[in-house]
Short mmCIF file of C-alpha atoms and ligand atoms in Angstrom, two decimals:
data_model
loop_
_atom_site.label_atom_id
_atom_site.label_comp_id
_atom_site.label_asym_id
_atom_site.label_seq_id
_atom_site.Cartn_x
_atom_site.Cartn_y
_atom_site.Cartn_z
CA MET H 16 0.00 0.00 0.00
CA ALA H 17 1.43 3.34 -1.02
CA LYS H 18 1.69 5.95 1.70
CA VAL H 19 1.28 9.67 0.98
CA LYS H 20 3.30 12.21 2.87
CA THR H 21 4.42 15.75 2.24
CA ILE H 22 7.94 17.05 2.34
CA TYR H 23 9.54 20.40 1.63
CA VAL H 24 12.10 20.58 -1.15
CA CYS H 25 14.55 23.42 -1.71
CA GLN H 26 14.14 24.59 -5.32
CA GLU H 27 17.77 25.71 -5.42
CA CYS H 28 19.72 22.69 -4.19
CA GLY H 29 17.13 19.93 -3.81
CA THR H 30 17.59 19.40 -0.07
CA THR H 31 14.49 17.97 1.59
CA SER H 32 13.14 18.87 4.97
CA PRO H 33 10.15 17.47 6.91
CA LYS H 34 8.91 20.95 7.80
CA TRP H 35 8.86 24.35 6.14
CA MET H 36 11.72 26.74 6.85
CA GLY H 37 12.42 30.23 5.64
CA LYS H 38 16.05 29.49 4.90
CA CYS H 39 17.48 26.33 3.42
CA THR H 40 19.86 24.74 5.89
CA SER H 41 22.00 23.33 3.10
CA CYS H 42 22.54 26.12 0.56
CA GLY H 43 21.40 29.07 2.64
CA ALA H 44 18.91 30.36 0.06
CA TRP H 45 15.83 32.16 1.39
CA ASN H 46 12.23 31.20 0.70
CA THR H 47 13.02 28.36 -1.67
CA LEU H 48 11.31 25.49 0.16
CA VAL H 49 8.21 24.22 -1.62
CA GLU H 50 5.78 21.61 -0.41
CA GLU H 51 5.70 18.36 -2.40
CA ILE H 52 3.76 15.14 -2.18
CA VAL H 53 5.74 11.94 -2.10
CA THR H 54 4.25 8.49 -2.33
CA THR H 55 6.42 6.02 -0.57
CA ASN H 56 6.06 2.60 -2.14
CA THR H 57 7.65 -0.49 -0.75
CA THR H 58 10.94 -0.34 -2.61
CA LYS H 59 10.91 -2.32 -5.79
CA ASN H 60 13.84 -4.11 -7.25
CA ILE H 61 13.89 -3.41 -10.99
CA SER H 62 15.10 -6.86 -11.95
CA ALA H 63 12.18 -8.31 -10.01
CA ILE H 64 9.62 -6.73 -12.37
CA PRO H 65 8.53 -9.47 -14.76
CA LEU H 66 9.29 -8.58 -18.37
CA HIS H 67 6.62 -10.17 -20.55
CA LYS H 68 7.35 -8.37 -23.74
CA SER H 69 9.05 -5.22 -24.80
CA ASN H 70 6.77 -2.19 -24.44
CA ALA H 71 9.00 -0.04 -26.58
CA ILE H 72 7.89 0.04 -30.21
CA LEU H 73 9.82 0.82 -33.33
CA LEU H 74 9.14 4.34 -34.53
CA LYS H 75 8.51 3.16 -38.09
CA ASP H 76 5.86 0.72 -36.90
CA ILE H 77 3.69 3.42 -35.40
CA SER H 78 0.90 4.42 -37.76
CA ALA H 79 0.85 8.17 -37.99
CA SER H 80 -2.84 8.83 -38.31
CA GLU H 81 -3.99 12.40 -37.88
CA GLN H 82 -4.89 13.36 -34.33
CA ALA H 83 -8.61 13.14 -33.73
CA ARG H 84 -10.01 16.59 -33.13
CA ILE H 85 -13.17 18.20 -31.83
CA PHE H 86 -14.38 21.16 -33.85
CA THR H 87 -15.88 23.90 -31.79
CA SER H 88 -18.18 26.35 -33.50
CA ASP H 89 -15.65 29.12 -32.90
CA SER H 90 -13.56 29.33 -36.05
CA GLU H 91 -10.87 31.53 -34.46
CA PHE H 92 -10.42 29.15 -31.53
CA ASN H 93 -10.14 26.17 -33.89
CA ARG H 94 -7.61 28.08 -35.94
CA VAL H 95 -5.23 28.93 -33.12
CA LEU H 96 -5.27 25.32 -32.00
CA GLY H 97 -4.19 24.21 -35.46
CA GLY H 98 -7.66 23.10 -36.61
CA GLY H 99 -9.76 22.08 -33.63
CA VAL H 100 -9.22 20.70 -30.15
CA VAL H 101 -7.16 17.49 -30.09
CA ILE H 102 -8.85 14.77 -28.06
CA GLY H 103 -7.13 14.16 -24.75
CA SER H 104 -5.04 17.30 -25.03
CA LEU H 105 -4.40 19.78 -22.26
CA ILE H 106 -4.71 23.44 -23.22
CA LEU H 107 -3.63 26.29 -21.00
CA ILE H 108 -5.09 29.74 -21.58
CA GLY H 109 -3.57 32.72 -19.82
CA GLY H 110 -4.57 36.36 -19.74
CA GLU H 111 -5.03 39.40 -17.56
CA PRO H 112 -8.02 39.60 -15.24
CA GLY H 113 -11.10 40.90 -17.01
CA ILE H 114 -9.78 40.32 -20.50
CA GLY H 115 -12.53 37.80 -21.21
CA LYS H 116 -11.17 34.30 -20.61
CA SER H 117 -14.27 33.09 -18.79
CA THR H 118 -16.50 34.72 -21.38
CA LEU H 119 -14.65 33.09 -24.26
CA LEU H 120 -14.75 29.61 -22.77
CA LEU H 121 -18.36 29.77 -21.63
CA GLN H 122 -19.31 30.99 -25.08
CA ILE H 123 -17.43 28.15 -26.77
CA ALA H 124 -19.04 25.68 -24.39
CA MET H 125 -22.52 26.99 -25.14
CA GLN H 126 -22.12 27.18 -28.90
CA THR H 127 -20.71 23.73 -29.31
CA VAL H 128 -23.80 21.67 -29.99
CA GLY H 129 -23.54 17.89 -29.96
CA LEU H 130 -20.76 17.72 -27.43
CA THR H 131 -20.95 17.32 -23.69
CA VAL H 132 -19.05 20.07 -21.93
CA LEU H 133 -18.26 20.24 -18.24
CA TYR H 134 -17.51 23.76 -17.08
CA ILE H 135 -15.84 23.90 -13.69
CA SER H 136 -15.62 27.21 -11.93
CA GLY H 137 -13.79 27.87 -8.73
CA GLU H 138 -14.13 31.61 -9.11
CA GLU H 139 -17.77 32.36 -9.69
CA SER H 140 -21.08 31.11 -8.36
CA GLU H 141 -23.64 29.27 -10.49
CA GLN H 142 -25.84 32.36 -10.51
CA GLN H 143 -23.03 34.55 -11.78
CA ILE H 144 -22.28 32.13 -14.58
CA LYS H 145 -25.95 31.80 -15.46
CA MET H 146 -26.21 35.59 -15.66
CA ARG H 147 -23.26 35.70 -18.00
CA ALA H 148 -24.73 32.89 -20.06
CA GLU H 149 -27.97 34.84 -20.45
CA ARG H 150 -26.02 37.87 -21.52
CA LEU H 151 -24.28 35.84 -24.19
CA ASN H 152 -27.62 34.97 -25.67
CA GLU H 153 -26.52 31.67 -27.15
CA GLN H 154 -28.48 28.49 -27.34
CA MET H 155 -27.76 26.48 -24.23
CA ALA H 156 -26.11 23.36 -25.57
CA ASP H 157 -25.32 20.52 -23.17
CA VAL H 158 -23.15 22.40 -20.71
CA TYR H 159 -22.80 21.05 -17.20
CA LEU H 160 -21.78 23.50 -14.57
CA TYR H 161 -19.92 22.55 -11.43
CA THR H 162 -18.60 25.03 -8.91
CA GLU H 163 -15.94 23.16 -7.01
CA THR H 164 -12.28 23.57 -6.17
CA LYS H 165 -11.34 20.09 -4.90
CA VAL H 166 -9.55 18.18 -7.62
CA ASP H 167 -10.74 14.73 -6.45
CA LEU H 168 -14.39 15.78 -6.55
CA ILE H 169 -13.93 17.38 -9.96
CA LEU H 170 -12.35 14.28 -11.43
CA HIS H 171 -15.01 12.10 -9.84
CA GLN H 172 -17.69 14.21 -11.44
CA ALA H 173 -15.88 14.10 -14.77
CA GLN H 174 -15.61 10.33 -14.60
CA HIS H 175 -19.34 10.15 -14.10
CA LEU H 176 -20.35 12.63 -16.83
CA LYS H 177 -17.69 11.62 -19.39
CA PRO H 178 -17.55 15.06 -21.05
CA ASP H 179 -15.90 15.58 -24.44
CA LEU H 180 -14.51 18.87 -23.25
CA MET H 181 -13.70 19.95 -19.72
CA ILE H 182 -13.05 23.58 -18.81
CA ILE H 183 -11.28 24.52 -15.59
CA ASP H 184 -11.67 28.13 -14.49
CA SER H 185 -9.08 28.57 -13.00
CA ILE H 186 -6.12 26.38 -12.05
CA GLN H 187 -5.17 28.81 -9.27
CA THR H 188 -8.35 28.03 -7.35
CA LEU H 189 -7.93 24.24 -7.36
CA GLN H 190 -6.90 22.29 -4.31
CA VAL H 191 -5.31 18.88 -4.11
CA GLU H 192 -6.04 16.60 -1.19
CA GLY H 193 -3.02 16.05 1.05
CA LEU H 194 -1.25 19.33 0.41
CA GLU H 195 -1.44 21.84 3.21
CA SER H 196 -0.40 24.89 1.24
CA ALA H 197 -3.03 27.34 0.02
CA ALA H 198 -4.65 27.15 -3.41
CA GLY H 199 -2.62 28.92 -6.08
CA THR H 200 0.79 28.09 -4.62
CA VAL H 201 3.44 26.47 -6.78
CA SER H 202 2.92 22.99 -5.36
CA GLN H 203 -0.89 23.13 -5.54
CA VAL H 204 -0.86 24.31 -9.13
CA ARG H 205 1.65 21.68 -10.13
CA GLU H 206 -0.12 18.77 -8.44
CA ALA H 207 -3.53 19.85 -9.73
CA THR H 208 -2.23 20.09 -13.29
CA HIS H 209 -0.63 16.71 -12.88
CA ALA H 210 -3.91 15.14 -11.82
CA LEU H 211 -5.78 16.80 -14.70
CA GLN H 212 -3.12 15.70 -17.15
CA ASN H 213 -3.38 12.09 -16.05
CA PHE H 214 -7.14 12.23 -16.34
CA ALA H 215 -7.08 13.86 -19.76
CA LYS H 216 -4.58 11.39 -21.20
CA SER H 217 -6.20 8.30 -19.75
CA THR H 218 -9.79 9.16 -20.69
CA GLY H 219 -9.25 11.23 -23.83
CA THR H 220 -11.02 14.25 -22.35
CA ALA H 221 -9.84 17.47 -23.94
CA THR H 222 -9.22 19.88 -21.09
CA VAL H 223 -8.89 23.65 -21.18
CA ILE H 224 -7.29 25.23 -18.12
CA VAL H 225 -7.56 28.92 -17.37
CA SER H 226 -4.55 30.42 -15.65
CA HIS H 227 -3.95 33.84 -14.20
CA ILE H 228 -0.93 35.82 -15.26
CA THR H 229 1.45 37.78 -13.09
CA LYS H 230 2.17 41.50 -13.18
CA GLU H 231 4.98 40.82 -15.63
CA GLY H 232 2.54 39.17 -17.99
CA VAL H 233 3.75 35.58 -17.65
CA ILE H 234 1.54 32.68 -16.65
CA ALA H 235 1.42 32.51 -12.85
CA GLY H 236 2.81 29.42 -11.21
CA PRO H 237 5.75 27.25 -12.05
CA LYS H 238 7.22 27.36 -15.53
CA LEU H 239 6.70 23.62 -15.34
CA LEU H 240 3.02 24.23 -15.96
CA GLU H 241 3.78 25.31 -19.50
CA HIS H 242 5.95 22.24 -20.02
CA MET H 243 3.25 19.89 -18.84
CA VAL H 244 0.44 21.04 -21.11
CA ASP H 245 0.22 20.47 -24.88
CA THR H 246 -0.83 23.94 -25.90
CA VAL H 247 -0.39 27.37 -24.37
CA LEU H 248 -2.64 30.21 -25.49
CA GLN H 249 -2.40 33.85 -24.49
CA PHE H 250 -5.52 35.98 -24.52
CA GLU H 251 -4.54 39.61 -24.76
CA GLY H 252 -5.72 43.01 -25.77
CA ASP H 253 -5.90 46.56 -24.62
CA ARG H 254 -8.70 47.08 -22.13
CA HIS H 255 -9.59 50.39 -23.69
CA TYR H 256 -10.17 48.82 -27.07
CA ASN H 257 -12.55 46.09 -27.94
CA TYR H 258 -10.18 43.85 -29.83
CA ARG H 259 -8.89 40.74 -28.16
CA MET H 260 -6.18 38.53 -29.56
CA LEU H 261 -5.68 34.86 -28.95
CA ARG H 262 -2.11 33.78 -29.62
CA THR H 263 -0.48 30.36 -29.48
CA THR H 264 2.86 30.34 -27.69
CA LYS H 265 3.25 26.58 -27.62
CA ASN H 266 1.45 23.91 -29.61
CA ARG H 267 2.31 20.26 -29.85
CA PHE H 268 -0.35 19.77 -32.52
CA GLY H 269 0.09 22.74 -34.79
CA SER H 270 1.93 25.92 -35.60
CA THR H 271 2.58 28.61 -33.01
CA SER H 272 2.22 31.46 -35.43
CA GLU H 273 -1.57 31.45 -35.52
CA LEU H 274 -3.62 34.34 -34.28
CA GLY H 275 -7.31 34.63 -33.49
CA ILE H 276 -9.03 38.00 -33.27
CA TYR H 277 -12.22 38.80 -31.41
CA GLU H 278 -14.27 41.85 -30.75
CA MET H 279 -15.71 42.19 -27.23
CA ARG H 280 -19.31 43.32 -27.43
CA GLY H 281 -22.20 43.67 -25.05
CA ASP H 282 -23.27 40.14 -25.91
CA GLY H 283 -19.95 38.36 -25.84
CA LEU H 284 -16.96 37.91 -28.09
CA ARG H 285 -17.44 37.98 -31.83
CA PRO H 286 -14.80 36.29 -33.97
CA VAL H 287 -13.37 38.76 -36.48
CA SER H 288 -12.63 37.05 -39.76
CA ASN H 289 -11.50 40.14 -41.62
CA PRO H 290 -9.34 42.20 -39.23
CA SER H 291 -8.17 44.65 -41.88
CA GLU H 292 -11.56 46.32 -42.12
CA LEU H 293 -11.62 46.85 -38.37
CA LEU H 294 -8.21 48.38 -38.01
CA ILE H 295 -8.42 51.04 -40.64
CA THR H 296 -10.20 54.25 -39.75
CA MET H 297 -12.79 55.46 -42.22
CA ARG H 298 -12.33 59.15 -43.02
CA ASP H 299 -14.37 61.67 -44.97
CA GLU H 300 -11.26 63.31 -46.33
CA PRO H 301 -7.63 62.22 -46.42
CA ALA H 302 -5.50 63.30 -43.45
CA SER H 303 -1.78 63.90 -43.39
CA GLY H 304 0.41 61.63 -41.28
CA VAL H 305 -1.55 58.47 -42.00
CA ALA H 306 -0.17 55.48 -43.90
CA ILE H 307 -1.37 51.91 -44.25
CA ALA H 308 1.01 49.00 -43.66
CA VAL H 309 0.49 45.38 -44.67
CA THR H 310 1.81 43.38 -41.73
CA MET H 311 1.82 39.72 -40.89
CA GLU H 312 0.54 38.51 -37.57
CA GLY H 313 1.51 34.87 -37.58
CA ASN H 314 0.22 33.46 -40.82
CA ARG H 315 -2.32 36.17 -41.30
CA ALA H 316 -1.80 39.30 -43.37
CA MET H 317 -3.61 42.38 -42.20
CA MET H 318 -3.74 46.05 -43.00
CA ILE H 319 -2.99 48.38 -40.14
CA GLU H 320 -3.02 52.12 -39.90
CA VAL H 321 0.14 53.98 -38.86
CA GLN H 322 -0.39 57.53 -37.61
CA ALA H 323 2.40 60.07 -37.19
CA LEU H 324 2.46 63.59 -35.87
CA VAL H 325 5.52 65.75 -36.50
CA SER H 326 5.44 69.22 -35.00
CA ASN H 327 7.90 71.92 -33.97
CA ALA H 328 9.45 71.16 -30.61
CA VAL H 329 8.28 73.55 -27.93
CA TYR H 330 10.82 72.56 -25.30
CA GLY H 331 14.57 72.27 -25.62
CA THR H 332 14.68 68.50 -26.05
CA PRO H 333 12.36 67.27 -28.76
CA GLN H 334 9.99 64.52 -27.68
CA ARG H 335 9.68 61.13 -29.31
CA SER H 336 6.93 58.75 -28.42
CA ALA H 337 5.67 55.55 -29.98
CA THR H 338 2.54 53.58 -29.09
CA GLY H 339 2.32 50.04 -30.43
CA TYR H 340 5.68 50.34 -32.17
CA ASP H 341 9.27 49.98 -30.96
CA LEU H 342 10.60 53.38 -29.88
CA ARG H 343 14.20 52.43 -30.67
CA ARG H 344 13.15 51.55 -34.19
CA LEU H 345 11.49 54.93 -34.53
CA HIS H 346 14.74 56.61 -33.45
CA MET H 347 16.60 54.59 -36.04
CA ILE H 348 14.21 55.53 -38.82
CA LEU H 349 14.39 59.22 -37.87
CA ALA H 350 18.18 59.05 -37.99
CA VAL H 351 18.07 57.43 -41.44
CA LEU H 352 15.66 60.06 -42.77
CA ASP H 353 17.88 62.77 -41.34
CA LYS H 354 21.05 61.41 -42.83
CA LYS H 355 19.82 60.09 -46.17
CA CYS H 356 17.01 62.44 -47.14
CA GLY H 357 17.98 65.63 -45.36
CA PHE H 358 14.84 65.96 -43.27
CA ARG H 359 15.53 67.88 -40.05
CA PHE H 360 13.72 65.92 -37.37
CA GLY H 361 16.19 67.20 -34.75
CA THR H 362 14.01 70.20 -33.95
CA LYS H 363 10.69 68.35 -34.13
CA ASP H 364 8.51 66.46 -31.69
CA VAL H 365 7.58 63.11 -33.19
CA PHE H 366 4.62 60.98 -32.09
CA LEU H 367 3.81 57.65 -33.63
CA ASN H 368 0.73 55.57 -33.04
CA ILE H 369 -0.58 52.29 -34.37
CA ALA H 370 -4.35 52.66 -34.62
CA GLY H 371 -6.73 50.40 -32.76
CA GLY H 372 -4.40 49.60 -29.86
CA MET H 373 -2.44 47.12 -31.96
CA LYS H 374 1.15 46.26 -31.15
CA VAL H 375 3.28 45.40 -34.15
CA ASP H 376 6.75 43.97 -34.28
CA ASP H 377 6.80 43.06 -37.95
CA PRO H 378 9.73 45.00 -39.50
CA ALA H 379 7.70 45.32 -42.70
CA THR H 380 5.80 48.12 -40.96
CA ASP H 381 8.87 50.40 -41.30
CA LEU H 382 8.03 51.62 -44.77
CA ALA H 383 4.57 52.78 -43.70
CA VAL H 384 6.15 54.49 -40.69
CA VAL H 385 8.46 56.42 -43.03
CA ALA H 386 5.53 57.37 -45.27
CA ALA H 387 3.44 58.54 -42.30
CA LEU H 388 6.34 60.58 -40.88
CA LEU H 389 7.06 62.27 -44.18
CA SER H 390 3.40 62.95 -44.83
CA SER H 391 3.05 64.65 -41.46
CA TYR H 392 6.36 66.52 -41.86
CA GLU H 393 5.25 67.92 -45.20
CA ASP H 394 1.62 68.14 -44.09
CA ILE H 395 0.52 66.51 -47.33
CA PRO H 396 -1.96 63.60 -47.13
CA LEU H 397 -0.99 60.44 -49.00
CA LYS H 398 -3.27 59.16 -51.72
CA GLU H 399 -5.98 57.02 -50.19
CA ASN H 400 -5.38 53.83 -52.09
CA ILE H 401 -1.68 53.30 -51.25
CA CYS H 402 -0.24 50.79 -48.83
CA PHE H 403 3.32 49.80 -47.84
CA SER H 404 5.32 46.78 -46.86
CA GLY H 405 9.09 46.93 -46.44
CA GLU H 406 11.87 46.99 -43.88
CA ILE H 407 14.32 49.90 -43.57
CA GLY H 408 18.02 49.18 -43.14
CA LEU H 409 20.55 51.48 -41.48
CA SER H 410 21.92 52.77 -44.76
CA GLY H 411 18.45 53.68 -45.97
CA GLU H 412 17.99 50.60 -48.13
CA ILE H 413 14.57 49.02 -48.33
CA ARG H 414 14.90 45.36 -47.54
CA ALA H 415 12.81 42.46 -48.71
CA VAL H 416 10.25 41.00 -46.30
CA ASN H 417 8.83 37.50 -45.95
CA LYS H 418 5.51 36.20 -47.33
CA ILE H 419 5.24 38.97 -49.88
CA GLU H 420 2.69 37.14 -52.06
CA GLN H 421 0.33 36.91 -49.13
CA ARG H 422 0.75 40.59 -48.29
CA VAL H 423 0.15 41.65 -51.87
CA SER H 424 -2.95 39.52 -52.19
CA GLU H 425 -4.37 40.91 -48.93
CA ALA H 426 -3.85 44.46 -50.23
CA GLU H 427 -5.61 43.49 -53.44
CA LYS H 428 -8.45 41.80 -51.60
CA ILE H 429 -9.12 44.88 -49.46
CA GLY H 430 -9.18 47.02 -52.61
CA TYR H 431 -5.91 48.97 -52.58
CA GLN H 432 -4.61 50.10 -55.94
CA ASN H 433 -0.94 50.77 -55.13
CA ILE H 434 1.54 48.96 -52.95
CA PHE H 435 5.13 50.02 -52.31
CA ILE H 436 7.50 47.17 -51.53
CA SER H 437 11.22 46.49 -51.68
CA LYS H 438 12.67 46.19 -55.17
CA PHE H 439 14.20 42.90 -54.07
CA ASN H 440 10.76 41.50 -53.36
CA THR H 441 9.44 42.12 -56.85
CA LYS H 442 11.34 39.28 -58.50
CA GLY H 443 9.02 36.48 -59.50
CA LEU H 444 6.01 38.30 -58.07
CA LYS H 445 2.85 37.82 -60.12
CA LYS H 446 1.56 41.00 -61.73
CA SER H 447 -1.95 41.91 -60.79
CA ALA H 448 -4.51 43.75 -62.86
CA LYS H 449 -6.04 45.72 -60.01
CA LEU H 450 -2.98 46.40 -57.89
CA ASN H 451 -0.04 48.46 -59.02
CA ILE H 452 3.16 47.14 -57.44
CA THR H 453 6.07 49.58 -57.08
CA GLY H 454 9.46 48.24 -56.06
CA ILE H 455 11.90 50.70 -54.50
CA SER H 456 15.39 50.16 -53.20
CA LYS H 457 16.14 53.29 -51.14
CA VAL H 458 14.17 55.65 -48.90
CA GLU H 459 15.31 58.60 -51.03
CA ASN H 460 13.37 57.13 -53.93
CA LEU H 461 10.25 56.79 -51.83
CA VAL H 462 10.32 60.52 -51.12
CA GLN H 463 10.36 61.27 -54.86
CA LYS H 464 7.60 58.76 -55.62
CA LEU H 465 5.26 59.95 -52.88
CA PHE H 466 5.20 63.70 -53.36
P1 LIG F 686 -14.29 37.82 -17.97
O1 LIG F 686 -14.65 36.77 -18.97
O2 LIG F 686 -14.93 37.73 -16.64
O3 LIG F 686 -12.73 37.94 -17.83
P2 LIG F 686 -11.66 36.98 -17.17
O4 LIG F 686 -12.31 35.66 -16.99
O5 LIG F 686 -10.54 36.98 -18.18
O6 LIG F 686 -11.24 37.62 -15.91
O7 LIG F 686 -14.58 39.19 -18.71
C1 LIG F 686 -15.26 40.17 -18.14
C2 LIG F 686 -15.23 41.45 -18.88
O8 LIG F 686 -15.81 41.37 -20.18
C3 LIG F 686 -16.07 42.36 -18.08
O9 LIG F 686 -15.30 43.49 -17.75
C4 LIG F 686 -17.25 42.68 -18.90
C5 LIG F 686 -16.88 42.30 -20.28
N1 LIG F 686 -17.99 41.66 -21.03
C6 LIG F 686 -18.50 42.29 -22.14
O10 LIG F 686 -18.07 43.38 -22.54
N2 LIG F 686 -19.51 41.67 -22.85
C7 LIG F 686 -20.02 40.47 -22.48
O11 LIG F 686 -20.92 39.95 -23.13
C8 LIG F 686 -19.47 39.85 -21.30
C9 LIG F 686 -20.03 38.54 -20.82
C10 LIG F 686 -18.47 40.47 -20.62
MG1 LIG F 687 -12.73 34.69 -15.18
#
């Protein structure tokens, strides 16, 4: 009979202690002792285990059938997972409080007709969840609700109901029998995930776990959590805007470059299938300082609006500020424009903003940044139907960017008539009847072409 006991293990040197201490007696580190469960079995002698047949199989003998997946009715959610939820997989979803994790998962649970879903909440009461469900206004598919935090009871319930999909909201509220530490501590989170993982793998129940994130924006709890699960999703967005983005940061069953976009509305999250239309401001008349960039977010091309304001500096030191774009990159671009094109940004305040609260790190946005800066500097609006995609190098060269075909076809699909790209990207690019492609090699040339 296995006996369960708890010990405290120093995370620095591995020393064990029967009781908690502030300082490790062995290595002297502070606050490194973490509670762990150990099961003491009667010691087994390895050679005493009967070996009937080899359990190891040859790799080539394993049939590589596609993983069986569940398709939820949420196309964006399916997309970020690489085409549906893999049966028996463990998915971790992290995000700031109030970003909409519970809303997203409840909504998916309710929309997914034909599947049995068990929604476990340790954070909200049944009434609160019911109120949210009514707000979402979806048909109530077969969703079972269970407000419980004890892992044993949850797994017992799951064994009884045999759900296709189990949702845990959130891992930080769960408690494992036998551990004395409070819910949400490293050891509780780890043991709870372990139990859920065993259950998911042995019964084939796809399990989605909600996890809080820390102030620094990383998933709270041990890093081990991310190693244990199959897929890690981040739900993010600016609270002042209604867009929410679901990103994959780890996926054992698909690519990690996928991105799902939602719009938070009064009645829940709406998947956005055409983000470009959302991110570009509609204007009655063209404004100076605005340029459209074709960027890639994962495998998705989208048009985003870059806004620049260049004005005479009022104070001694000119200000530079960038929202949604790397400030150091802005400094670099200003220096290039100064040196190569003779624009005097040294006496100007420069503000740069990516519309819609988007954050971009695709270097292909550079060219649109240059265009927006110059347009504001000269106070001349750009023509409405132009967009840009190119990276700026230190010597003012315009460098080729990846996935150019996809960018060009997105621009064409949205109805742009001109696109400026690097000259080195034009080779082998299909000509299009509706879209005029201009290849340029240096920023100086862009200045001549634009005005
Ligand atoms: P919630 O799902 O509770 O966030 P999390 O679980 O990540 O902490 O999201 C709550 C926020 O979303 C709340 O501030 C209100 C807003 N919301 C809407 O705008 N529309 C809706 O239909 C719902 C249900 C919530
Ligand atoms: Mg919540």
